[in-house]
Amino acid sequence: MAESASAPSASASEEVRRWRTAFLSLRDETVTAADDNSNSDDGDNNDIAQLLHHLLFSHSEILISAAPDLPSHEVTSDLVFLLELVVLVCAQNDEIENKSNSRSLFTVLSRFVHDVCHRVPLQLNSCSWSLLLRCLGNMLDILIPTTSTSATASHSCIECLSTLKCVVSGYQRKSSPSDDIQLVEFLLQVISRAHSHLSLWEIQTICLTLLSQTISRLGSQHFPSQLWISTVEVFRKVMDVLASNSILLQDNVMTRFYAALLHSLHLLLKDPKASLSHHVSSFVAALRMFFTYGIVATTYRQLSLKNDFDSPLEQQPKPTKHAPYRPPHLRNKNRTSWTDHHESSALDCASSDSDYSDSDGPMKDTDSLCKSRIRVAAIECIQDLCQADPKSLTTHWMLLLPTSDVLQPRRFEATLMTCLLFDPYLKARITSASTLAVMLDGPSSVFLQVAEYKEPSKCGSFTALSISLGHILMQLHTGILYLIQRENHGRLLVSLFKILMLLISSTPYSRMPADLLPTVVTSLQQRIEVGFPFKSDQTGLLTASISCLTVALTTSPCSLQVKEMLLKELSAGFHEAEMKSGVLCSLFQYSEQVSNSAVCFEALQALRAVSHNYPSVMFSCWERVSTMVHGFLSVPTAEVNTKPWKGNVGTTVGLIGENVVTAAIKVLDVCLRAISGFKGTEDLFDDKLLETPFTSDYIRMKKVSSAPLYEPEISDDTKDEKVGESGIEQWSEALEKHMPLILRHTSAMVRAASVTCFAGITSSVFFSLEKEKQELILSSLFYAAKCDEVPSVRSAACRAIGVISCFPQVFQSAEILAKFVYAVEINTRDSSVSVRITASWALANICDSVRYCIDTISSEGSPDYKRMSQSVALLADCALRLSNDGDKIKSNAVRALGNLSRFIRCTRLSGFQDKIMAETILYVKSNSPEEFPSTSDWKGSNSSASTSCCPAFFVDPRWLERTVQAFISCVTTGNVKVQWNVCHALSKLFLNETLRLQEMDWAPSVFGILLLLLRDSSNFKIRIQAAAALAVPSSLLDYGNSFSDVVQGLVHLVENLDKDQISAPSSFKYRIALEKQMTSTLLHALSLSSSTHHEPLKDFFIKKALFLEQWLRLLCSSFLASSSEPLVVNESVRDQKREMIRKAIWSLTELFEGRRQYAIAKKFDKLEENIQ
């Protein structure tokens, strides 16, 4: 009571006087007792108990009624003094180990403190707070062990915790984080004590409630990691006890306990501060028991439809008659049962923000509502575990997800799909859906790639993990598709579509039943056809369903069954298909309904996926695609028809967004690529560096993401016929009908998409077009690259220039080359990184193409000759400048330098202090019809050839030196892609036969870098390319003084290759290729060793003779074994392998005989005889 209130009555004054007298007497008596040196501690303890009983507890009702009339600080001070006495009594009890006298005292004391605290707000500080917790802890230590035999003790424990709860509610605003940490530690101690007494559920419930409030108040920032670990340990023990029991108790007391436990666990798991890997199994085992909590199985209704993917989509459920509205507390309380929730799906259309809305189904009572919340809380905890430690949770998927009979509710083997399919509570189903989405997202998508499906009868007694995962994926498909076909609640449907999208992305369909992916596509198409009953959800759900269909159509490798389904639809023609149901027909219909831009955009994305994954389908769709795209582009104003363009009249509303038009152009782009047979940038390399006899079978084909996925079963003859005839026709139509409308479009997105189309043309189609159309393409690219103000358009133009520059015939004109070089060079100086990346990529392609077009120059001094010379000089300077840019640009710059170094002539000229100069070789053809000579003719071996050559002009005399310096710098500063390109560029440099490598000062550094990368790089692709580069020099002279280091390094690396630790799993697939390339490189080096005069190297060979003999014997055995299988190895490849091995053995034999090591030489002679 405030002091400013009116004067209390006479009786109240008397009660206040008695309070003050009692506590003053208590203080005096305890001080007197403390001064007396009594010999009996027990007597001391009894004196305090008697004082408390005499002065306080004998008339506690009067004192309690007086507390509100006293100042709160006075009451607080008196209670703190009382608590200090309690601590003293507890200390004495510990000494004499006799607590029987204190139990009755603490029973009365707990009631007294409880009643006072509920009447007067205490004014505590940190010291008094610690004292309160210590006192309550001591009291509970004595009371809890007797709760099993004394109801009074149990009630006293509850009063102590209720007191604490009351004090916390008043003190929490003033409490510091350290006070809350003390409270958490106190509560954990009480829970641990009560944990061993299974009857103290109410005590634990109060502690867990306080704990959850304190954790929320502390927040993540102030919750110490060590305390979090201790809290998890306590919760694990509690959950272990629950998991050890086969059944959960379902009375009201236990329901409150479970609710408090799961809520606290949720707060704990959603913000982990340490690893949970040691606790996941315990938590999962216990949480799984709550999936069916509160549900009675006796009245369960079986699902009406068969567990069959091929079952037709049911008609919409007929509306049921509902009784007049009754509030929840008046509804029938006998309906807590497992029921088919689809019976109430029609009522679930209007969601509510409450935990349990009136629309959630028929007549639920309060008890069932509380139990349903517990199911939700348990599922949320599973979701928290998945987010906190997804890797550990994957080992428990067999407990949480079904492996069979997903449409049968197994109450005692419930899974998340059981909750999603059968739980009568809407929020539980939605929470199950969100948890499944979390489980399928992230690392699990990689984990599921090992899955494979086998019929249960073929699995045997032991089921491997991969097969179990395959069964899980199959059951998930069954359940999710079942729900998608029949569910009408919008919020739940959105979650289902998200699950299906993740499921499709994670499923390796090539190892699943062949009809699974077609079933997914068909089910989605049927649901899209049926539609969604509520207008407010239609756009969102239709967009989500088409997005799922897009993901299904994007799945790689593509499905032959889906392809056949699409071709079957097209074989009937679009007219007939529109009368029936068809995937392509539906997509085209929705893509033309531009009044709904979101649905239109998603439909266009799906059509693009069809074009990319099933290119053979697009031959029959071209006319429809062309008409559709032209419909978007031919509208004279921004307004469009609400009906498809095939309709004649319609009202015009809305605007076509640029994203829709851009999506339509991308469909056109991929369709043209599919019809033209585009497979990526055309390879101009005539030097296949990796294609040695030992590596040709292990070269991994590079996958071009922008190229359609062509089916391997299509024969080359059939494909060429279609491409040769249809590709030209379609491109001609696009250039006449579509390109004039989009190349100068006002939208930059549209212009960029239109220019990107040119990056998908092939050389066969390009040079089959009319001259005017070729010039249209080239002029459009020049204009976009040089004049457009938007970086994305310039970047797209550079990409297209890089593709077209790989066409050999395009540079027959030096003028076109000069324009390409000028357009690209300008963009390499652009401020936008994305523009510089594509410009540098195009620059590298041009540098590779130039050497194939030099023979078109007529004579020195002609205009074409000067343009070509200037272009090459500009390319050289530009590539050197870009080698100092970022890694993505630097990698392309290094590739450009390597391509240039392949053909720029290096010669020794007088007047430059006898240094190596770099000059461009432009081969000038005479009137002879012979082809352009190979690089092997450059050394003068074919002096009588009719083709002569002369230097065109001198580039920077230090260009070669600067190039090598750039290579060395890029190796040390660049990323793995840059390092790989440096190795490849050095291979190109070594192929320059005009380069006297042995005379270069930088040669040892270059060979040293390659050896270092081969030994130390963690990236196997870099090591493969470094080994390939070391095998390029064709003679001992080319290696110079580095030959000894190269050979010794190769021998050591091959000897220890089996000891290599694969740091990244992605490197494993390249291990065989590395072994083969190392074998090929070492054999090449050994074949040159007989010519060496380096004595230490000969000594090294003698030292390693045993290893080399064993290695070569193993190689010979492997060769002979493979030779016995003529269908496995090509005859010419087998002969080349034999020759390489034979040369290496012969060279070593010669070396050992030269050093008079005849015994060793004889062993190698026998090896050579065996391989003949």
Coordinates of C-alpha atoms in Angstrom, one line a residue, residues 4-331:
S4 CA 0.3 8.5 0.7
A5 CA -2.9 6.6 1.1
S6 CA -5.4 7.4 3.8
A7 CA -4.6 6.3 7.3
P8 CA -5.3 2.7 8.0
S9 CA -8.0 1.6 10.4
A10 CA -7.3 0.8 14.0
S11 CA -7.2 -2.9 13.3
A12 CA -4.8 -2.5 10.4
S13 CA -2.5 -0.4 12.6
E14 CA -2.5 -3.1 15.2
E15 CA -1.6 -5.7 12.6
V16 CA 1.3 -3.5 11.3
R17 CA 2.5 -3.0 14.9
R18 CA 2.4 -6.8 15.5
W19 CA 4.5 -7.4 12.2
R20 CA 7.1 -4.9 13.3
T21 CA 7.2 -6.2 16.8
A22 CA 7.6 -9.8 15.6
F23 CA 10.5 -9.1 13.2
L24 CA 12.2 -6.8 15.7
S25 CA 12.0 -9.5 18.4
L26 CA 13.3 -12.0 15.9
R27 CA 16.3 -9.9 15.1
D28 CA 17.0 -9.3 18.9
E29 CA 16.7 -13.0 19.7
T30 CA 18.8 -14.2 16.9
V31 CA 21.6 -11.7 17.8
T32 CA 21.4 -12.8 21.4
A33 CA 21.5 -16.5 20.4
A34 CA 24.5 -15.8 18.2
D35 CA 26.4 -14.2 21.1
D36 CA 25.9 -17.2 23.3
N37 CA 28.5 -19.8 22.9
S38 CA 26.2 -22.8 23.1
N39 CA 27.8 -26.2 22.8
S40 CA 24.9 -27.8 20.9
D41 CA 24.5 -26.9 17.3
D42 CA 21.3 -28.9 17.3
G43 CA 20.0 -26.8 20.1
D44 CA 20.9 -23.7 18.1
N45 CA 18.9 -25.0 15.2
N46 CA 16.0 -25.8 17.4
D47 CA 16.1 -22.4 19.0
I48 CA 15.8 -20.7 15.6
A49 CA 12.9 -23.0 14.6
Q50 CA 11.1 -22.3 17.9
L51 CA 11.7 -18.6 17.5
L52 CA 10.3 -18.6 14.0
H53 CA 7.3 -20.6 15.1
H54 CA 6.7 -18.5 18.2
L55 CA 7.2 -15.1 16.7
L56 CA 5.9 -15.5 13.1
F57 CA 4.2 -18.7 12.1
S58 CA 1.9 -19.1 15.1
H59 CA 0.0 -16.0 14.0
S60 CA 1.1 -15.9 10.4
E61 CA -2.4 -15.0 9.1
I62 CA -2.4 -11.7 11.0
L63 CA 1.1 -10.9 9.8
I64 CA 0.2 -11.7 6.2
S65 CA -2.8 -9.5 6.3
A66 CA -0.6 -6.7 7.7
A67 CA 2.0 -6.9 4.8
P68 CA 0.0 -4.8 2.3
D69 CA -0.2 -2.0 4.8
L70 CA 3.6 -1.8 5.2
P71 CA 6.1 -0.1 2.9
S72 CA 7.4 -2.6 0.3
H73 CA 11.0 -1.8 1.2
E74 CA 10.4 -2.7 4.8
V75 CA 8.7 -6.0 3.9
T76 CA 11.5 -6.8 1.5
S77 CA 14.1 -6.1 4.2
D78 CA 12.3 -8.3 6.7
L79 CA 11.9 -11.2 4.3
V80 CA 15.6 -10.9 3.3
F81 CA 16.5 -11.3 6.9
L82 CA 14.1 -14.3 7.2
L83 CA 15.8 -15.9 4.2
E84 CA 19.2 -15.4 5.8
L85 CA 18.0 -17.4 8.8
V86 CA 16.8 -20.1 6.4
V87 CA 20.3 -20.3 4.8
L88 CA 21.8 -20.6 8.2
V89 CA 19.5 -23.4 9.2
C90 CA 20.3 -25.2 6.0
A91 CA 24.0 -24.9 6.6
Q92 CA 23.6 -26.3 10.1
N93 CA 21.6 -29.2 8.7
D94 CA 24.4 -30.0 6.3
E95 CA 26.8 -30.2 9.2
I96 CA 24.7 -32.5 11.4
E97 CA 23.1 -34.4 8.5
N98 CA 19.7 -34.2 10.2
K99 CA 17.0 -32.5 8.1
S100 CA 13.9 -33.9 9.7
N101 CA 13.4 -30.9 11.9
S102 CA 13.7 -28.5 9.0
R103 CA 11.1 -30.1 6.8
S104 CA 8.2 -29.0 8.9
L105 CA 9.8 -25.6 9.3
F106 CA 10.2 -25.1 5.5
T107 CA 6.7 -26.3 4.9
V108 CA 5.3 -23.4 7.0
L109 CA 7.9 -21.0 5.8
S110 CA 7.2 -21.7 2.1
R111 CA 3.5 -20.9 2.7
F112 CA 4.4 -17.7 4.6
V113 CA 6.8 -16.3 2.0
H114 CA 4.4 -17.3 -0.8
D115 CA 1.5 -15.4 0.7
V116 CA 3.5 -12.3 1.5
C117 CA 5.1 -12.1 -2.0
H118 CA 1.7 -12.4 -3.7
R119 CA 0.5 -9.4 -1.7
V120 CA 3.5 -7.1 -1.7
P121 CA 5.9 -6.4 -4.6
L122 CA 9.4 -6.9 -3.3
Q123 CA 12.2 -4.4 -4.0
L124 CA 15.2 -6.7 -4.7
N125 CA 18.7 -6.0 -5.8
S126 CA 21.4 -8.4 -7.1
C127 CA 22.5 -9.4 -3.6
S128 CA 19.0 -10.1 -2.3
W129 CA 18.2 -11.9 -5.6
S130 CA 21.1 -14.3 -5.1
L131 CA 20.0 -14.8 -1.5
L132 CA 16.5 -15.6 -2.6
L133 CA 17.7 -18.2 -5.1
R134 CA 20.0 -19.7 -2.6
C135 CA 17.4 -20.0 0.0
L136 CA 14.8 -21.5 -2.3
G137 CA 17.4 -23.9 -3.6
N138 CA 18.2 -25.1 0.0
M139 CA 14.6 -25.5 0.8
L140 CA 13.9 -27.5 -2.3
D141 CA 16.9 -29.7 -1.6
I142 CA 15.3 -30.8 1.6
L143 CA 11.7 -30.9 0.4
I144 CA 12.0 -32.6 -3.0
P145 CA 13.2 -36.0 -1.7
T146 CA 10.1 -36.4 0.5
T147 CA 7.6 -35.5 -2.1
S148 CA 6.9 -39.1 -3.0
T149 CA 5.7 -39.8 0.5
S150 CA 4.3 -36.4 1.5
A151 CA 1.7 -34.4 -0.4
T152 CA 2.4 -31.5 1.9
A153 CA 6.1 -31.4 0.8
S154 CA 5.0 -31.5 -2.8
H155 CA 2.7 -28.6 -2.2
S156 CA 5.4 -26.7 -0.4
C157 CA 7.8 -27.2 -3.4
I158 CA 5.1 -25.8 -5.7
E159 CA 4.6 -22.8 -3.3
C160 CA 8.4 -22.1 -3.4
L161 CA 8.4 -22.1 -7.2
S162 CA 5.2 -20.0 -7.3
T163 CA 6.9 -17.5 -5.0
L164 CA 9.8 -17.3 -7.4
K165 CA 7.5 -16.9 -10.3
C166 CA 5.8 -14.0 -8.5
V167 CA 9.0 -12.3 -7.6
V168 CA 10.4 -12.8 -11.2
S169 CA 7.3 -11.1 -12.7
G170 CA 8.0 -8.0 -10.6
Y171 CA 11.8 -8.0 -10.7
Q172 CA 12.3 -8.9 -14.4
R173 CA 12.3 -5.3 -15.6
K174 CA 15.2 -4.4 -13.2
S175 CA 17.1 -7.7 -13.5
S176 CA 20.4 -7.7 -15.2
P177 CA 21.7 -10.5 -17.6
S178 CA 23.8 -11.9 -14.7
D179 CA 20.6 -12.2 -12.6
D180 CA 18.9 -14.1 -15.4
I181 CA 21.9 -16.4 -15.8
Q182 CA 21.7 -17.2 -12.1
L183 CA 18.0 -17.9 -12.5
V184 CA 18.7 -20.3 -15.4
E185 CA 21.3 -22.1 -13.4
F186 CA 18.9 -22.4 -10.5
L187 CA 16.0 -23.7 -12.6
L188 CA 18.3 -26.3 -14.3
Q189 CA 19.3 -27.6 -10.8
V190 CA 15.7 -27.9 -9.7
I191 CA 14.8 -29.7 -13.0
S192 CA 17.7 -32.1 -12.5
R193 CA 16.6 -32.8 -8.9
A194 CA 13.0 -33.2 -9.8
H195 CA 13.9 -35.3 -12.9
S196 CA 14.7 -38.3 -10.7
H197 CA 11.2 -38.2 -9.1
L198 CA 8.7 -39.0 -11.9
S199 CA 5.7 -37.7 -9.9
L200 CA 7.0 -34.1 -9.8
W201 CA 5.6 -33.1 -13.2
E202 CA 4.0 -29.9 -11.9
I203 CA 7.2 -28.7 -10.3
Q204 CA 9.0 -29.3 -13.6
T205 CA 6.3 -27.6 -15.5
I206 CA 6.7 -24.4 -13.4
C207 CA 10.5 -24.5 -13.8
L208 CA 10.2 -25.0 -17.6
T209 CA 7.8 -22.2 -17.9
L210 CA 10.1 -19.9 -16.0
L211 CA 13.1 -21.2 -18.0
S212 CA 11.4 -20.4 -21.3
Q213 CA 10.6 -16.9 -20.1
T214 CA 14.1 -16.3 -18.9
I215 CA 15.7 -17.6 -22.2
S216 CA 13.5 -15.3 -24.2
R217 CA 14.4 -12.4 -21.9
L218 CA 18.1 -13.1 -22.1
G219 CA 18.3 -13.3 -25.8
S220 CA 21.1 -14.8 -27.9
Q221 CA 23.6 -12.1 -27.1
H222 CA 23.6 -12.7 -23.3
F223 CA 23.1 -16.4 -23.2
P224 CA 26.6 -18.0 -22.5
S225 CA 27.6 -20.9 -24.7
Q226 CA 28.6 -23.1 -21.8
L227 CA 25.3 -22.5 -20.1
W228 CA 23.6 -23.4 -23.3
I229 CA 25.5 -26.6 -23.4
S230 CA 24.5 -27.4 -19.8
T231 CA 20.9 -26.7 -20.6
V232 CA 20.9 -29.0 -23.6
E233 CA 22.4 -31.8 -21.4
V234 CA 19.5 -31.4 -18.9
F235 CA 16.9 -31.5 -21.6
R236 CA 18.5 -34.5 -23.2
K237 CA 18.2 -36.4 -19.9
V238 CA 14.5 -35.4 -19.6
M239 CA 13.9 -36.5 -23.3
D240 CA 15.7 -39.8 -22.7
V241 CA 13.3 -40.6 -19.9
L242 CA 10.3 -39.9 -22.2
A243 CA 11.8 -42.0 -25.0
S244 CA 12.4 -44.9 -22.6
N245 CA 8.6 -45.1 -22.0
S246 CA 6.5 -46.6 -24.8
I247 CA 3.5 -44.4 -24.2
L248 CA 3.1 -40.8 -23.3
L249 CA 0.6 -39.9 -20.5
Q250 CA -2.2 -37.8 -21.7
D251 CA -3.8 -36.2 -18.6
N252 CA -4.0 -32.5 -18.1
V253 CA -1.0 -32.3 -15.8
M254 CA 1.2 -34.1 -18.4
T255 CA -0.2 -32.0 -21.2
R256 CA 0.9 -28.8 -19.5
F257 CA 4.3 -30.4 -18.8
Y258 CA 4.8 -31.4 -22.4
A259 CA 3.8 -28.0 -23.6
A260 CA 6.3 -26.2 -21.3
L261 CA 9.0 -28.8 -22.2
L262 CA 8.7 -28.5 -25.9
H263 CA 8.4 -24.7 -25.9
S264 CA 11.6 -24.4 -23.9
L265 CA 13.3 -26.9 -26.2
H266 CA 12.2 -24.9 -29.2
L267 CA 13.7 -21.7 -27.8
L268 CA 16.9 -23.6 -27.0
L269 CA 17.3 -25.3 -30.5
K270 CA 16.4 -22.3 -32.7
D271 CA 19.6 -20.5 -31.7
P272 CA 22.3 -23.2 -31.2
K273 CA 25.6 -22.2 -29.7
A274 CA 27.4 -25.5 -30.1
S275 CA 27.1 -28.8 -32.0
L276 CA 24.0 -31.0 -31.4
S277 CA 25.4 -34.1 -33.1
H278 CA 25.6 -36.0 -29.8
H279 CA 22.0 -35.2 -28.8
V280 CA 20.0 -35.5 -32.1
S281 CA 19.3 -39.2 -31.7
S282 CA 17.8 -38.7 -28.2
F283 CA 15.7 -35.7 -29.3
V284 CA 14.4 -37.4 -32.4
A285 CA 13.4 -40.5 -30.6
A286 CA 11.4 -38.6 -28.0
L287 CA 9.9 -35.9 -30.3
R288 CA 8.6 -38.6 -32.7
M289 CA 6.4 -39.9 -29.9
F290 CA 4.4 -36.6 -29.9
F291 CA 3.4 -36.9 -33.6
T292 CA 0.2 -38.7 -32.6
Y293 CA -0.3 -37.2 -29.2
G294 CA -3.9 -36.7 -28.3
I295 CA -5.3 -38.6 -31.2
V296 CA -7.5 -41.6 -30.8
A297 CA -7.1 -44.3 -33.4
T298 CA -10.4 -46.1 -32.9
T299 CA -12.4 -43.8 -35.0
Y300 CA -9.8 -43.3 -37.8
R301 CA -11.3 -43.2 -41.3
Q302 CA -9.3 -44.8 -44.1
L303 CA -8.5 -42.8 -47.2
S304 CA -11.0 -43.5 -49.9
L305 CA -8.6 -43.6 -52.9
K306 CA -6.2 -46.3 -53.8
N307 CA -2.4 -45.9 -53.3
D308 CA -1.9 -45.6 -57.1
F309 CA -0.2 -42.8 -59.0
D310 CA -2.4 -43.5 -62.0
S311 CA -5.7 -42.9 -60.2
P312 CA -7.6 -40.1 -61.8
L313 CA -7.9 -36.8 -60.1
E314 CA -11.1 -36.7 -58.0
Q315 CA -13.8 -34.2 -58.7
Q316 CA -14.1 -31.3 -56.4
P317 CA -15.7 -32.3 -53.1
K318 CA -19.4 -31.5 -52.8
P319 CA -20.2 -28.8 -50.3
T320 CA -21.4 -30.4 -47.0
K321 CA -24.2 -29.1 -44.9
H322 CA -23.0 -27.4 -41.8
A323 CA -24.8 -27.0 -38.5
P324 CA -25.3 -23.4 -37.2
Y325 CA -22.2 -21.8 -35.8
R326 CA -21.4 -22.7 -32.2
P327 CA -18.5 -21.3 -30.3
P328 CA -15.6 -23.7 -29.5
H329 CA -16.5 -24.1 -25.8
L330 CA -20.0 -25.4 -26.6
R331 CA -19.0 -27.9 -29.3

